[in-house]
Each structure stands twice: as structure tokens, then as C-alpha cells.
PDB file of C-alpha atoms in Angstrom:
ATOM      1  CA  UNK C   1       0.000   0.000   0.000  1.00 76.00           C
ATOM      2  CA  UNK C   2       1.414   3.513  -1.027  1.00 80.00           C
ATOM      3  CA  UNK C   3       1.726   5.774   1.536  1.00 83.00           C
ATOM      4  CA  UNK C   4       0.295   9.210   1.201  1.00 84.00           C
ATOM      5  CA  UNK C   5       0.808  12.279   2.783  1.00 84.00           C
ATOM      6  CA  UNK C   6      -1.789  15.668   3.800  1.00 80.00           C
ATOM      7  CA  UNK C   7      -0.624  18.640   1.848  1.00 83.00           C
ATOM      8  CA  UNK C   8      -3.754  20.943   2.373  1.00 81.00           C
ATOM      9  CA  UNK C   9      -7.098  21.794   1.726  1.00 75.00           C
ATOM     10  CA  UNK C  10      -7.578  23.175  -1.672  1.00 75.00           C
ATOM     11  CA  UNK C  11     -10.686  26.330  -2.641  1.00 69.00           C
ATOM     12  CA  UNK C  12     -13.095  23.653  -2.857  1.00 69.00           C
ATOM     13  CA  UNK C  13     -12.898  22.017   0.601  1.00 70.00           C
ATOM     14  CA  UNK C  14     -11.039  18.647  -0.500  1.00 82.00           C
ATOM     15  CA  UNK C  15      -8.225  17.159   1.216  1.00 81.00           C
ATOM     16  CA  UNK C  16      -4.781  17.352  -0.827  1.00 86.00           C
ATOM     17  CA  UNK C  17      -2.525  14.505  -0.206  1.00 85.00           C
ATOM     18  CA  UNK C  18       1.058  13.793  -1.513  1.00 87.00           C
ATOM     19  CA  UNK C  19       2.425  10.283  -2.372  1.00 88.00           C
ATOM     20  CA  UNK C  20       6.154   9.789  -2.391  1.00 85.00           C
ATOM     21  CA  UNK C  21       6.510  10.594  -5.923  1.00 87.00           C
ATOM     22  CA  UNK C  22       5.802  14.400  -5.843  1.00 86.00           C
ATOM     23  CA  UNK C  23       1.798  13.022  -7.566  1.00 90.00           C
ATOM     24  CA  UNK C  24      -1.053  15.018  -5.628  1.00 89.00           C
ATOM     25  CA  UNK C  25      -4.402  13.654  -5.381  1.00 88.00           C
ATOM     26  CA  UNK C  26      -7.407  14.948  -3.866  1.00 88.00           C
ATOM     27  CA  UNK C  27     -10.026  13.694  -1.551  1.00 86.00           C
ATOM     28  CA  UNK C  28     -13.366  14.718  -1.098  1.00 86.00           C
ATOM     29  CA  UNK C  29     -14.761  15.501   2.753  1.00 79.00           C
ATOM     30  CA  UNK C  30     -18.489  13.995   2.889  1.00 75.00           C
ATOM     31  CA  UNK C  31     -20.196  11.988   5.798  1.00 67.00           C
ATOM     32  CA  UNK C  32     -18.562   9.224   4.906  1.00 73.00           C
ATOM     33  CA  UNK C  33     -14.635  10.550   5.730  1.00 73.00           C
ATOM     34  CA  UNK C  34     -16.482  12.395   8.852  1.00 68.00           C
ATOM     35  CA  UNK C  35     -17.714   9.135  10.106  1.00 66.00           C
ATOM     36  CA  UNK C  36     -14.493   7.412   9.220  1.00 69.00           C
ATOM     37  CA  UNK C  37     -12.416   9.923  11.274  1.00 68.00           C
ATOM     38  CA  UNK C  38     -14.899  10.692  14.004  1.00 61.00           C
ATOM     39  CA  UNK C  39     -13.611   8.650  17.412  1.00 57.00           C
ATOM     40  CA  UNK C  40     -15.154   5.708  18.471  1.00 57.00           C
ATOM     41  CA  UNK C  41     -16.719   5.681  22.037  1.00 55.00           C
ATOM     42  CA  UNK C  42     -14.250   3.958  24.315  1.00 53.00           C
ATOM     43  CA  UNK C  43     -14.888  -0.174  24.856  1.00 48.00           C
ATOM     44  CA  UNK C  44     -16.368  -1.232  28.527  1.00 49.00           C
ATOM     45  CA  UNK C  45     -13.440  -1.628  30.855  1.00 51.00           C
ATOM     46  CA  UNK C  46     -13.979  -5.314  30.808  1.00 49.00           C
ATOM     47  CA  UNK C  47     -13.544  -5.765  27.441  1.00 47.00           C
ATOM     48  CA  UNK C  48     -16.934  -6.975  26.349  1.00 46.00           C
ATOM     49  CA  UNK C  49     -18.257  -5.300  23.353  1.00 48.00           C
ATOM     50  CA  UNK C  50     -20.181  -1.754  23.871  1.00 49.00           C
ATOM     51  CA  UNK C  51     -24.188  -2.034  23.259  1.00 60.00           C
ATOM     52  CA  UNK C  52     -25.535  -0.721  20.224  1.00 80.00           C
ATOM     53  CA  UNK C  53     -27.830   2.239  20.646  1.00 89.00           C
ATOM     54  CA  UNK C  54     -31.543   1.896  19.668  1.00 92.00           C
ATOM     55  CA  UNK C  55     -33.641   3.939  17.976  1.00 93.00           C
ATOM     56  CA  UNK C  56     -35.512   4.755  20.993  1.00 92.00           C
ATOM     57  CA  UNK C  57     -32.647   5.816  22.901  1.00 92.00           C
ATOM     58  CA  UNK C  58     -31.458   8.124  19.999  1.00 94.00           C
ATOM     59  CA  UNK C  59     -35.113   9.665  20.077  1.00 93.00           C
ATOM     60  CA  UNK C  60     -34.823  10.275  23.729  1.00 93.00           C
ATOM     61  CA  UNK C  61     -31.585  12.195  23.581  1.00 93.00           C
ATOM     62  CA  UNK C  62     -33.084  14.362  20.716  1.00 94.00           C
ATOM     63  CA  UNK C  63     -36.390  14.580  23.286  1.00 94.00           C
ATOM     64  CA  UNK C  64     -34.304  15.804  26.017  1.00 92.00           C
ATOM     65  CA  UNK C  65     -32.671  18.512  23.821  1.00 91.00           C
ATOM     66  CA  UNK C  66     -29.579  16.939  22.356  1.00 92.00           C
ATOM     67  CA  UNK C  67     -28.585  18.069  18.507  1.00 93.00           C
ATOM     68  CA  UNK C  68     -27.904  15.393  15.783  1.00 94.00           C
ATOM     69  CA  UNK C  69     -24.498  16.091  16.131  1.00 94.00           C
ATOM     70  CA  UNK C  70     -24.202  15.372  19.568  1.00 93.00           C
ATOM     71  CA  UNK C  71     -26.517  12.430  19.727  1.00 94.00           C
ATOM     72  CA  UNK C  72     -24.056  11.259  16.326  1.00 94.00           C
ATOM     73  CA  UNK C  73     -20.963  11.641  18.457  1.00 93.00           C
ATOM     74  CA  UNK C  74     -22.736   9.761  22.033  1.00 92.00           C
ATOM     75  CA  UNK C  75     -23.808   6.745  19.946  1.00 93.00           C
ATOM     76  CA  UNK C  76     -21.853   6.443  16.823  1.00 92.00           C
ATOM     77  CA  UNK C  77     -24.539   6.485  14.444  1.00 94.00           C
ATOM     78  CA  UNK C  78     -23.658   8.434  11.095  1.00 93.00           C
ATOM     79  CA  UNK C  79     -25.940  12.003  11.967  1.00 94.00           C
ATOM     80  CA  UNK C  80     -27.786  11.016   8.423  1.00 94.00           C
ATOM     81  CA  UNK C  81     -29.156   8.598  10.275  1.00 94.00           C
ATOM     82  CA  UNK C  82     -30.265  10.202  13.530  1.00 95.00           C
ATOM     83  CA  UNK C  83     -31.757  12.738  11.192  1.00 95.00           C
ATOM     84  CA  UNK C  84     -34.242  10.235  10.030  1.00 94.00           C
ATOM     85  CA  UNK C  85     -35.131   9.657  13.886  1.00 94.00           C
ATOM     86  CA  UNK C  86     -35.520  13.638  14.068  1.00 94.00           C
ATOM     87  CA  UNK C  87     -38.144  14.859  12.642  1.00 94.00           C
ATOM     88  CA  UNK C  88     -41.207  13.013  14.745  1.00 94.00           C
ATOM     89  CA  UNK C  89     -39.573  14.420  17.582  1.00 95.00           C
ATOM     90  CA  UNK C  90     -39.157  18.013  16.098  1.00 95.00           C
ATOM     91  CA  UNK C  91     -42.656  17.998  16.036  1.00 96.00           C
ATOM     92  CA  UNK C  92     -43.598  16.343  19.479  1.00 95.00           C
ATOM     93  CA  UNK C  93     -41.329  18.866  20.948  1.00 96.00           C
ATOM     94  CA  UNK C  94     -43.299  21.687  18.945  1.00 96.00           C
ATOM     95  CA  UNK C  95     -46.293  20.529  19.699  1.00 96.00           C
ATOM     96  CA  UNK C  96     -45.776  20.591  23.244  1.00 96.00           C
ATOM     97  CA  UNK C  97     -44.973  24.094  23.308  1.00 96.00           C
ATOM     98  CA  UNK C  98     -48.294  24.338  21.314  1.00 96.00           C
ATOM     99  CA  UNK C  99     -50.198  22.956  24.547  1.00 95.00           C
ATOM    100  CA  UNK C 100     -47.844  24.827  26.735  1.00 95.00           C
ATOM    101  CA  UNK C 101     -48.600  28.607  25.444  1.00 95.00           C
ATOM    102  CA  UNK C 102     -52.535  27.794  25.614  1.00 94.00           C
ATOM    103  CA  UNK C 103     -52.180  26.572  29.476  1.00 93.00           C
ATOM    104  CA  UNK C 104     -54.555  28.789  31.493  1.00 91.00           C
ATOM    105  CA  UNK C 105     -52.848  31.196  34.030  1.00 88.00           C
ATOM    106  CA  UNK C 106     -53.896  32.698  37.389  1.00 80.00           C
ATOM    107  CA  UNK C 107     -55.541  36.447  37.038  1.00 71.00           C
ATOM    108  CA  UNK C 108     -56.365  38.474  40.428  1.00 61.00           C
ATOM    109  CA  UNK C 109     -56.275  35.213  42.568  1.00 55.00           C
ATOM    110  CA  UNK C 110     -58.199  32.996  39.978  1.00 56.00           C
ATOM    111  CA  UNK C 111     -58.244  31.282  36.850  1.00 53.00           C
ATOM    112  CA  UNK C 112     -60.829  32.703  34.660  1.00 56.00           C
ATOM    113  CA  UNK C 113     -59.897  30.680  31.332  1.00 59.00           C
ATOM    114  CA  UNK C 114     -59.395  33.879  29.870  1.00 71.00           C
ATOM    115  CA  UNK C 115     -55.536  34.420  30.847  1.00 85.00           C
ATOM    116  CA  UNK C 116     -52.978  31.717  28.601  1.00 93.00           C
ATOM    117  CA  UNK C 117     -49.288  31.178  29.376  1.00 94.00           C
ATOM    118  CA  UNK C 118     -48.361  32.788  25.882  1.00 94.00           C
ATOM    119  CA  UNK C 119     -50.565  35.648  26.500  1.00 93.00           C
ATOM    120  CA  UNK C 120     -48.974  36.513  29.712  1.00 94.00           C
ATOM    121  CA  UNK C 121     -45.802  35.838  28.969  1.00 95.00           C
ATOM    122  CA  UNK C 122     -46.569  38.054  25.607  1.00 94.00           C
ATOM    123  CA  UNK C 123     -47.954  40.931  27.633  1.00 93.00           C
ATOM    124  CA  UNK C 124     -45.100  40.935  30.109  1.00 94.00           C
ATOM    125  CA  UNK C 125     -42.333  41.142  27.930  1.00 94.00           C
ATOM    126  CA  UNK C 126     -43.995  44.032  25.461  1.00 93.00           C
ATOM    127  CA  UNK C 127     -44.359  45.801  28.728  1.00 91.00           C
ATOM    128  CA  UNK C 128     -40.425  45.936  28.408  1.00 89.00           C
ATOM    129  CA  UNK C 129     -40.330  46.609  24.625  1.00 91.00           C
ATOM    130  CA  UNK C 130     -39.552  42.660  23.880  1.00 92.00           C
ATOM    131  CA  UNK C 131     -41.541  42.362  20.430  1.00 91.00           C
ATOM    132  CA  UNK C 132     -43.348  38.825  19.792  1.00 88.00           C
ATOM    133  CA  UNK C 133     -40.907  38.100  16.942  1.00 88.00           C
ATOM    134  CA  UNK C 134     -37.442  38.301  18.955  1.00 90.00           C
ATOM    135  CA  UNK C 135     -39.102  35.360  20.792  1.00 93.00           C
ATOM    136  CA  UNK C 136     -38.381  31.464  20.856  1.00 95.00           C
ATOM    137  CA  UNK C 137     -40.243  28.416  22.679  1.00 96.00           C
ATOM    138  CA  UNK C 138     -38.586  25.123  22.633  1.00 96.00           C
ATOM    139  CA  UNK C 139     -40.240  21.779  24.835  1.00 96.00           C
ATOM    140  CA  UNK C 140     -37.576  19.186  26.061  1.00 94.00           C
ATOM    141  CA  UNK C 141     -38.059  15.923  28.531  1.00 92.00           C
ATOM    142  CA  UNK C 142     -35.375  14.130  30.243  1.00 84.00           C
ATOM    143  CA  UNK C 143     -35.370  10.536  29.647  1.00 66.00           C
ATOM    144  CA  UNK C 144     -38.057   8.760  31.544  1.00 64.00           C
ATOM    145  CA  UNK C 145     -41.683  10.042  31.643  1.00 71.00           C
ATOM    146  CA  UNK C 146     -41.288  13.220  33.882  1.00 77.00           C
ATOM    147  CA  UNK C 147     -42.827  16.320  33.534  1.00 85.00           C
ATOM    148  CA  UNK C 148     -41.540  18.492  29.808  1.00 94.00           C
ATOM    149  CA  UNK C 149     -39.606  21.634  30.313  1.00 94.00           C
ATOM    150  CA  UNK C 150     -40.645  24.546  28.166  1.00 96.00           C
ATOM    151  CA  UNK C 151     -38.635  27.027  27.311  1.00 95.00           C
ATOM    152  CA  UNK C 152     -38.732  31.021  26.033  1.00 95.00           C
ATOM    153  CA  UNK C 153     -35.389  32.730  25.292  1.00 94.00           C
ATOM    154  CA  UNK C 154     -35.651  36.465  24.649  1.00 93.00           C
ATOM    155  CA  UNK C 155     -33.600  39.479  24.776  1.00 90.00           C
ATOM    156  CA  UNK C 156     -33.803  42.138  27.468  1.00 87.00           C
ATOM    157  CA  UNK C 157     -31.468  44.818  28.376  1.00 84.00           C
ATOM    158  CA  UNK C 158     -28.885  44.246  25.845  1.00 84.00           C
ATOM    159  CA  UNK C 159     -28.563  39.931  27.885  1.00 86.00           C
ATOM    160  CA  UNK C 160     -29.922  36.654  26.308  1.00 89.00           C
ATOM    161  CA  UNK C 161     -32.578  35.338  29.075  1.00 91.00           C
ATOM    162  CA  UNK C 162     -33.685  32.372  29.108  1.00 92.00           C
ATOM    163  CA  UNK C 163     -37.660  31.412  31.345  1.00 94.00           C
ATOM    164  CA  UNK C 164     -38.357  28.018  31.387  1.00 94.00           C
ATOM    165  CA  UNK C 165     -41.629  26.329  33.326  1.00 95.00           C
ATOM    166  CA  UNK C 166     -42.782  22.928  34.145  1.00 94.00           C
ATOM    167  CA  UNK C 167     -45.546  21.727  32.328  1.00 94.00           C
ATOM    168  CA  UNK C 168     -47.254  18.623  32.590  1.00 91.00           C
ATOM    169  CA  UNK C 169     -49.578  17.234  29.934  1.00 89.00           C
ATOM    170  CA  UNK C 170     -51.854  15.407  32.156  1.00 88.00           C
ATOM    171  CA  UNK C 171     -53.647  17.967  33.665  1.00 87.00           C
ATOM    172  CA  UNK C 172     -51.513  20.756  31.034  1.00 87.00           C
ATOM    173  CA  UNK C 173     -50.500  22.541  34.671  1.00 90.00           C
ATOM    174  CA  UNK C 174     -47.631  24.976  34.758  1.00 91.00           C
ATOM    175  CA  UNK C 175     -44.815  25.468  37.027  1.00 93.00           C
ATOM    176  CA  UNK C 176     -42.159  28.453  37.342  1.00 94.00           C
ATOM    177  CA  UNK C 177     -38.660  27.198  37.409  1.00 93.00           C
ATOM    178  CA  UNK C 178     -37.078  30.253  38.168  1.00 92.00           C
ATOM    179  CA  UNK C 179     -37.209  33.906  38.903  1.00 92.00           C
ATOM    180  CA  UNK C 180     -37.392  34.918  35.365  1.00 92.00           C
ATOM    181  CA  UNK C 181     -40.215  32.395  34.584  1.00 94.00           C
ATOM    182  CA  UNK C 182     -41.864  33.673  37.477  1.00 93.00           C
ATOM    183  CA  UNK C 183     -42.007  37.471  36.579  1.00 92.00           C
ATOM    184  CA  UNK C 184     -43.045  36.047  33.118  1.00 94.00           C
ATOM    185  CA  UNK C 185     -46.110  34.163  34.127  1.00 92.00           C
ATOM    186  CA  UNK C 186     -47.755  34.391  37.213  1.00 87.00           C
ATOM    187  CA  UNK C 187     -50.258  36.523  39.203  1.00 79.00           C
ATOM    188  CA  UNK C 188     -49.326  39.928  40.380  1.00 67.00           C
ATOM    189  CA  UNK C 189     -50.438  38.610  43.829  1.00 54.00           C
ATOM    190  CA  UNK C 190     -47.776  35.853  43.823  1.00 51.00           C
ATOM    191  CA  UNK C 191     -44.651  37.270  42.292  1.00 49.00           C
ATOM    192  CA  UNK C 192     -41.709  36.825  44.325  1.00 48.00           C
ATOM    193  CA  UNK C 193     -39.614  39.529  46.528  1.00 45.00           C
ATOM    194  CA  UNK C 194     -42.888  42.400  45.813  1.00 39.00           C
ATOM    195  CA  UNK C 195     -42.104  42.225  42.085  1.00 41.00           C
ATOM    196  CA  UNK C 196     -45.089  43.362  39.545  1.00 39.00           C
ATOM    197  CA  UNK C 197     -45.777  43.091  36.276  1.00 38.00           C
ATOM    198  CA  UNK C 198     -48.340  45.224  35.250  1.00 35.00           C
ATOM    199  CA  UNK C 199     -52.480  45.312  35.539  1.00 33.00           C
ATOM    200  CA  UNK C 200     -54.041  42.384  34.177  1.00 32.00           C
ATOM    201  CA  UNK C 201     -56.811  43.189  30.851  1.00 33.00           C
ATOM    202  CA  UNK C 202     -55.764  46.492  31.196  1.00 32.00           C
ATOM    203  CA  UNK C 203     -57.488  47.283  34.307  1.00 33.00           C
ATOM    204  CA  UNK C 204     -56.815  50.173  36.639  1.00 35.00           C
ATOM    205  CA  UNK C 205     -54.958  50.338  40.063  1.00 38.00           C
ATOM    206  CA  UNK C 206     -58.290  51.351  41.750  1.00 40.00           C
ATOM    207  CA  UNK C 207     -60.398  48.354  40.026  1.00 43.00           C
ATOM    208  CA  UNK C 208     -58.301  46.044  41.423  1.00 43.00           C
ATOM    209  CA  UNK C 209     -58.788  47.393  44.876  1.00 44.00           C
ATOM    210  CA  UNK C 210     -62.417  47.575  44.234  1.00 48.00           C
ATOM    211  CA  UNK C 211     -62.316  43.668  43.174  1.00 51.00           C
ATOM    212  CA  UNK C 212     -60.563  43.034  46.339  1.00 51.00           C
ATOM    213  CA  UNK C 213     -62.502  44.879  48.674  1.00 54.00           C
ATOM    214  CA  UNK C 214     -65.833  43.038  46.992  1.00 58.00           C
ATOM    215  CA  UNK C 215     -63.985  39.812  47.382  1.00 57.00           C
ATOM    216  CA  UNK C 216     -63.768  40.525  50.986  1.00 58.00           C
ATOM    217  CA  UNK C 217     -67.341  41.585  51.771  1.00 60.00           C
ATOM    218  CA  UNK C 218     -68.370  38.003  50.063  1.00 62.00           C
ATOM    219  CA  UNK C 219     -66.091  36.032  52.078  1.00 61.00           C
ATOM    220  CA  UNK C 220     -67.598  37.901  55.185  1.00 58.00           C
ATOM    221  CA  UNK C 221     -71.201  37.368  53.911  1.00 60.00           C
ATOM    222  CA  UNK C 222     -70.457  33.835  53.492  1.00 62.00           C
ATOM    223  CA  UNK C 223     -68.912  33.123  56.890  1.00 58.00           C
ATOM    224  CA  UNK C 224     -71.844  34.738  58.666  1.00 57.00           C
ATOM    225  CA  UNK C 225     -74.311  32.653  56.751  1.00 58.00           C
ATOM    226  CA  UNK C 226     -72.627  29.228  57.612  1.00 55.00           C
ATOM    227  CA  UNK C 227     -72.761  29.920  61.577  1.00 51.00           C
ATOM    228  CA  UNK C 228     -76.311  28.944  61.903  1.00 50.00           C
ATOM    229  CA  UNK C 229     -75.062  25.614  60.227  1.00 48.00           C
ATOM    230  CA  UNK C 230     -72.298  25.073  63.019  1.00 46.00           C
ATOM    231  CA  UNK C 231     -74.766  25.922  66.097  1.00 44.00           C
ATOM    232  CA  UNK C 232     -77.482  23.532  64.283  1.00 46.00           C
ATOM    233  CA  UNK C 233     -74.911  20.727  64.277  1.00 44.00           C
ATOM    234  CA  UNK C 234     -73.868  21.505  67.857  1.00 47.00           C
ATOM    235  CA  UNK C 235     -77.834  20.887  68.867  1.00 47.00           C
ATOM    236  CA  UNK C 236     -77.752  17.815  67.317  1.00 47.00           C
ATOM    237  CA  UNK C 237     -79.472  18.748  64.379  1.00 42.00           C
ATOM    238  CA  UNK C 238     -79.036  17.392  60.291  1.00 44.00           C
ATOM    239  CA  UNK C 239     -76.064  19.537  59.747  1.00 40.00           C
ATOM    240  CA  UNK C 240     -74.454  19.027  56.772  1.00 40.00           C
ATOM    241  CA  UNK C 241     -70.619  18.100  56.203  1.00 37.00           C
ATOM    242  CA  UNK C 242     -68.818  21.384  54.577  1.00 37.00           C
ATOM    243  CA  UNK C 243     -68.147  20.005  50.827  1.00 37.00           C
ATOM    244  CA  UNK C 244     -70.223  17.476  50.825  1.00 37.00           C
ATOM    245  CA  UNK C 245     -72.968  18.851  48.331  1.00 39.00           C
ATOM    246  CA  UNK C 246     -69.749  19.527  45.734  1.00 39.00           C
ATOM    247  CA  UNK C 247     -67.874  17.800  43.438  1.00 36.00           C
ATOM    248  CA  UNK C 248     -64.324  18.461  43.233  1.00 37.00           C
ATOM    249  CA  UNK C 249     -63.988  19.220  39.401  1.00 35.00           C
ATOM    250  CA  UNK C 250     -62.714  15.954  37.552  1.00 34.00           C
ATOM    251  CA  UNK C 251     -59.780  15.900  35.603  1.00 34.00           C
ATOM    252  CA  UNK C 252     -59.378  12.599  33.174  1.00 35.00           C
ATOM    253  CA  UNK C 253     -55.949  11.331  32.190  1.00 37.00           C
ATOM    254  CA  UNK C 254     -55.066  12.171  28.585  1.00 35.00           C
ATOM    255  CA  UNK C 255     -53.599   9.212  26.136  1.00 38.00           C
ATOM    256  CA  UNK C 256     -52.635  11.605  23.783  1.00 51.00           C
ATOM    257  CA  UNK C 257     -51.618  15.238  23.904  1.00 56.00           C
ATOM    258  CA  UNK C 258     -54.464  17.030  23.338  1.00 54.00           C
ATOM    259  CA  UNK C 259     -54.655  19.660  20.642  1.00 54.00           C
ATOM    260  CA  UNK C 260     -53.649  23.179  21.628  1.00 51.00           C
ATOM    261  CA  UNK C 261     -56.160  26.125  22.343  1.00 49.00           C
ATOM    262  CA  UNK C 262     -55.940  28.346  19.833  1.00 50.00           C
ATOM    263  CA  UNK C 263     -56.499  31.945  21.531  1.00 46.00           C
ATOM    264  CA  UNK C 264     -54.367  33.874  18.535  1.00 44.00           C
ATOM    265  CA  UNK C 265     -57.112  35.236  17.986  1.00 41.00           C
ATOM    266  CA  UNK C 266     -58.352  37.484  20.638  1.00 45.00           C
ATOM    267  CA  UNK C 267     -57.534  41.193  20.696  1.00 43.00           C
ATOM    268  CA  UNK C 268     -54.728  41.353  23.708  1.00 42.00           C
ATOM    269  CA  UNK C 269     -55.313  45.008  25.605  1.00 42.00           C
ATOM    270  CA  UNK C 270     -52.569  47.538  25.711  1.00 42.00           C
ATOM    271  CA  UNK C 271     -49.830  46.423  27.770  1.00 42.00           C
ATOM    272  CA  UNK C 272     -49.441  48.845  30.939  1.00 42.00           C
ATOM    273  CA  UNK C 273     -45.899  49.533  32.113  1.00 43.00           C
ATOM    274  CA  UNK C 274     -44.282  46.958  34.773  1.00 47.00           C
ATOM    275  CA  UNK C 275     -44.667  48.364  38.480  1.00 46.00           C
ATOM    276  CA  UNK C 276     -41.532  46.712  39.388  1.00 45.00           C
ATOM    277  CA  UNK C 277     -38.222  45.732  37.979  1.00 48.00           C
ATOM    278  CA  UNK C 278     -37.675  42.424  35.972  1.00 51.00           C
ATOM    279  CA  UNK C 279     -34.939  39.654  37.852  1.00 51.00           C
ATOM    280  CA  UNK C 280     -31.843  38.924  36.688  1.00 51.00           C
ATOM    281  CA  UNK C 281     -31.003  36.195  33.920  1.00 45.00           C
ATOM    282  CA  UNK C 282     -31.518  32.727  35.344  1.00 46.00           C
ATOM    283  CA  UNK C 283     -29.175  30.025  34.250  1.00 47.00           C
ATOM    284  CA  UNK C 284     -30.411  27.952  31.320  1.00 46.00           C
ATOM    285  CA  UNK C 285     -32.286  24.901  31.486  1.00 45.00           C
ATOM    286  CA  UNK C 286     -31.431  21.937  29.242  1.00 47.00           C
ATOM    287  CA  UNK C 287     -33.663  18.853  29.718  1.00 47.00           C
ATOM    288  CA  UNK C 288     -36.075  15.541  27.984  1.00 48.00           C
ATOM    289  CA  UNK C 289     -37.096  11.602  26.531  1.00 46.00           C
ATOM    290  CA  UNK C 290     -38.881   8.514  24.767  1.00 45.00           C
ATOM    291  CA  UNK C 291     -40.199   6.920  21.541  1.00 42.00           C
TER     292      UNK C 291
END
């Protein structure tokens, strides 16, 4: 076999080589030379051969957030391959986010079906001159069947920031994840260290007092009229257990991920100024996994 030597890389991205003769030949760089020349992961210390990867298990790493390349490079497939794993999970992962953004938020203590992650999140962020379009949701799952991270990187005072939530598809609930997820999403009422966002459906600083001060004078109204119902039950009379006329709303586990709401649609108010400063940057999140 003649041995040949690297000379360079000539203006159309082939490798040059030399033999001993002064000849040059020329060797195209495709997937092929890539996989050739990419390492192999090491062999198990006790010398038995190292398990293939499945298909499944490539899905989950692209689930939980990984790139072709790096799945390529964890599992030794040629990335043409992985990419034909890719796709179906593009579009899990997208429509997650889907189901995500139409998730119903708290408004003044309440969820009144009206209030949607994205709709929040969209209010809050033109509140500090973020436009819709300099926005980007991604969904990931670590392997397993835990809970999917969503994520929305934006940027805000000249910094890349990065919100990401729980969200579980069950019973499509949302949870913060950090102080920037927080501020993005959830009620004035329950934002951490005093922060605000702004008034919710562009209502007033004096409506929401009202609201609260009518919300009081019904909790009153309805602890004076369940007294007689204690002193009855003291007497020995029919008194009925608190609760035990309701039903607990019912929520049915999902086979499938259900299709998202679309709430596009609606007119969103103006967006009123923040009352409060926005946290800092939290760290990112990088997560999720199966076929």
C-alpha cells in the first residue's frame, strides 16, 4: 500500500494529499470521511463489546434537547441517520410548546380561562419593549416520563434570558422554574420579593382594589351565613358536612396530547408599564425523553 501524505485543503474544501513521488491527489470531505475519522466511544473496561444504541434511545436524547451532532458523536450512528429519527420528535417537541402557550394562568387570585401562558408571557415582555418576533419556545423531557420543560429565550437589556416552566400534559399545569419564569407568568399577587408586572386586561390600580374589597365583603357574607349551620350541628341537628354537596372538578388522564387552544385570535389590551423591575437572567435549562 502507497503511503500518502496531507498537503492541504484546496478552494473547494477537498483534502490534498502527496504520495512519495511528488503526484497530488485529492479527496473529497463527505459523511462518509467524517464518520471514518470521528472517534469511536471507548470499549467497557472489561472488554466486552459496547451495546448498540436503539432507535428509541437516539429519540430520547433528541427529546431531552440533544442536537444530531451530539446524539451522532454519544452513539456512533452516522448524523444522516439520527436525522431520520428527528423529525417526529421536532414535532412532538413543537407541539408541546403548542399545549404549553394555551395553558390557562392565574388572574387576580383565579383562573378565569381567559388568561394563557403565551398571552402573559406576551404581555409581560412588550411591557419591556420585547416584540413577539425576537421570541423562541422550545419543549424538552429528560429521559423517563417526567414532567416536559418549556422554554422562552428572549432578549432584554442588551442579555440573552432564558424562562423556562414545568408543564405537565396530564392535567396541562404549569410550574415556574425560576425567577425569570416567574415574573413572566404568574399573578401579580404571587410574584416573588414584591415584584409586579403590570395590571391584568388592562385594568386600573383602583379596580383592582375595588375587586378586592368586593372579594372581601363576600367572604364575610359567606362566613356569617354558615354559623347557623355550626350551632345547628352543635344541637344535634341534620347539619351538613362542609363540601359534601360539591364535586371536586374531575380531571381525566389524557392518552394523547391534546390539541392546543388556539387563543391567537383574541384582541390582547394595551400592555401597561411593569410596576416593578424584571430579575436577573436565570441560568439555562437543558432537559427531555422517549419513543
Amino acid at each position: 500500500m502507497q503511503q500518502l501524505d496531507f498537503a492541504e485543503l484546496d478552494e473547494d474544501g477537498r483534502l490534498v494529499v502527496v504520495a512519495d513521488d511528488g503526484t497530488r491527489y485529492a479527496v473529497p470531505v463527505d459523511d462518509r470521511l467524517r464518520a471514518a475519522l470521528r472517534p469511536r466511544r471507548p470499549a467497557p473496561a472489561d472488554g466486552g463489546q459496547a451495546p448498540a444504541a436503539s432507535p428509541r434511545e437516539v429519540q430520547a436524547m433528541i427529546r431531552a434537547g440533544r442536537t444530531v451532532e451530539e446524539v451522532a458523536e454519544a452513539t456512533g450512528w452516522d448524523p444522516e441517520r439520527v436525522r431520520r429519527f428527528e423529525g417526529p420528535v421536532l414535532a412532538e417537541r413543537e407541539h408541546v410548546v403548542g399545549l404549553a402557550r394555551a395553558a390557562h394562568v392565574r388572574a387576580q387570585g383565579r383562573t378565569d380561562g381567559t388568561h394563557t401562558l403565551e398571552r402573559r408571557v406576551r404581555e409581560r415582555l412588550e411591557a419591556r419593549g420585547v416584540p413577539v418576533s425576537a421570541t423562541s419556545w422550545d419543549a424538552a423531557r429528560s429521559e423517563g416520563h417526567g414532567p416536559w420543560t418549556v422554554l422562552v429565550a428572549f432578549t432584554a437589556g442588551g442579555r440573552e434570558r432564558r424562562a423556562a416552566w414545568h408543564y405537565d400534559v396530564q392535567d396541562r399545569s404549569i410550574e415556574a422554574l425560576d425567577d425569570e419564569a416567574r415574573w413572566l407568568s404568574e399573578d401579580e399577587q404571587a410574584l416573588p420579593g414584591g415584584l409586579v408586572g403590570h395590571p391584568l386586561l388592562g385594568t386600573s390600580h383602583s379596580e383592582d382594589e375595588t375587586a378586592d374589597l368586593m372579594a372581601t365583603i363576600r367572604e364575610r357574607r359567606q362566613a356569617r351565613g354558615r354559623r347557623p349551620r355550626r350551632a345547628e350541628a352543635d344541637r344535634g341537628g341534620d347539619a351538613r358536612e362542609p363540601g359534601a354537596a360539591g364535586h371536586a372538578d374531575e380531571v381525566l388522564p389524557l392518552e394523547n396530547l391534546p390539541e392546543p387552544v388556539d387563543g391567537s385570535a383574541d384582541p390582547l389590551p394595551p400592555a401597561a408599564h411593569p410596576r416593578g423591575s424584571a430579575p436577573e437572567s436565570p441560568a439555562p435549562v437543558h432537559p427531555p425523553g422517549d419513543e
